[in-house]
Amino acid sequence: MVKDTTIRQLKEFVDKAENIVVIPHHNPDGDAIGASLAWYGVLKQLGKNVNVISPNSFPEFLEWMPGAEEVVNFETEKSKVYTLLGSAELLFFLDFNGLSRIKGLQDVIEQSSGKRIMIDHHPGPDDIADIMISETSASATCELMYDVITQSGWKELLNKELAECIYAGIMTDTGTLSYNSSRPEIYRIVGDLVGIGVDKDKVHKLVFHSNSFSRMKLLGYALGSKMNKLEDAPAAYIVLSDQELKQYDYKPGDSEGFVNYPLWIEGISISALFMEHPDKIKVSFRSRGTFPVNKFSEKFFNGGGHVNAAGGEFYGTLEKAVETFKTKLPEFLVSKK
Ligand code: 5GP
Ligand code: MN
């Protein structure tokens, strides 16, 4: 639930604005795109001139969402982005809480005179908006989006297609309700979404069971040949080089979920995935229990996220990134700071 006073303010901002822009984070996932497109669909029905601007491209397995083909990609459509942001009176920041999470788009946003509303579920928000809806207890930004839409009195605008976007976001951020999903509220929301008409079998097929052959082969290779355990910590990790990714015809989104598998091993409560890209090493972390991977990632990998799910970037070689993990993790386990 979002505070009533906040909902009233948000509605006033929406009422006053004609041109609205909705922005998910860089490398947007199911939650970021699901929330953005559900909100886009609602605002369109309210008669707004609304656009979703993504800092970069999003994975193919989200292309079925209504409005996906309309999403403006900052990396490839810069001039359009400048025009849209030049006239935007209201900006929504969805599924991120610091401007560094939108990469190059940050500089353009800072020039915009539009009002800002943030809707997010990550801990430790920066002061980046006029209205900050920051609920770390929410399983997904899509859960908050559902609250915002229903509490604003726009429930009838939440049609089957938009409900499917929200459903997909909750499923991707909770590993199909396997983690981060212990509050009964989530099941009431999911129940309502299914009641609205969400075809859950269809969504699961599109999001989780539409892998390419090469992606499944990459997963097999990652688990079979590239996963290791740490000697002195309850941790396991997977390392994939740029050359290996190319060999398996890697596309953005192909490694989604890989980092969860090491946690399926008995005795392992921390996992990491290292992927070498031409300009950086992308790192993902997951944990069970109290080990704060967000703090670890913030300290050693220029990143952040949630206590049990975080990510970051390393600027250096793949070997150095893995070495940092192997030496710093056991120390951090003891000190936790
Ligand atoms: P993933 O491992 O799926 O890429 O990300 C897991 C979580 O960590 C997500 O909630 C995401 O928002 C956050 N995250 C991923 N990469 C970064 C990063 O580079 N910086 C920060 N601050 N958070 C990240
Ligand atoms: Mn999220």
GROMACS .gro file of C-alpha atoms and ligand atoms in nm, residues 101 122 282 284 286 303-306 309-312, ligand 1:
model
   37
  101ARG     CA    1   2.137   0.348  -1.285
  122HIS     CA    2   1.550  -0.089  -0.378
  282LYS     CA    3   2.934  -0.731  -1.536
  284SER     CA    4   2.570  -1.037  -1.038
  286ARG     CA    5   2.267  -1.352  -0.493
  303GLY     CA    6   2.718  -0.160  -0.766
  304GLY     CA    7   2.425  -0.211  -0.534
  305GLY     CA    8   2.077  -0.363  -0.523
  306HIS     CA    9   1.891  -0.562  -0.260
  309ALA     CA   10   2.015  -0.975  -0.507
  310ALA     CA   11   2.263  -0.723  -0.634
  311GLY     CA   12   2.478  -0.637  -0.930
  312GLY     CA   13   2.775  -0.426  -1.021
  3385GP     P1   14   2.103  -0.853  -1.174
  3385GP     O1   15   2.205  -0.938  -1.105
  3385GP     O2   16   1.978  -0.930  -1.203
  3385GP     O3   17   2.158  -0.778  -1.290
  3385GP     O4   18   2.062  -0.742  -1.069
  3385GP     C1   19   2.016  -0.775  -0.942
  3385GP     C2   20   1.977  -0.652  -0.867
  3385GP     O5   21   2.089  -0.566  -0.851
  3385GP     C3   22   1.871  -0.569  -0.933
  3385GP     O6   23   1.780  -0.528  -0.834
  3385GP     C4   24   1.941  -0.452  -0.992
  3385GP     O7   25   1.861  -0.338  -0.986
  3385GP     C5   26   2.066  -0.439  -0.906
  3385GP     N1   27   2.181  -0.407  -0.990
  3385GP     C6   28   2.229  -0.477  -1.095
  3385GP     N2   29   2.336  -0.418  -1.150
  3385GP     C7   30   2.360  -0.307  -1.077
  3385GP     C8   31   2.457  -0.201  -1.085
  3385GP     O8   32   2.547  -0.200  -1.172
  3385GP     N3   33   2.447  -0.103  -0.991
  3385GP     C9   34   2.351  -0.104  -0.894
  3385GP     N4   35   2.349  -0.003  -0.807
  3385GP     N5   36   2.258  -0.200  -0.885
  3385GP    C10   37   2.261  -0.300  -0.974
   0.00000   0.00000   0.00000
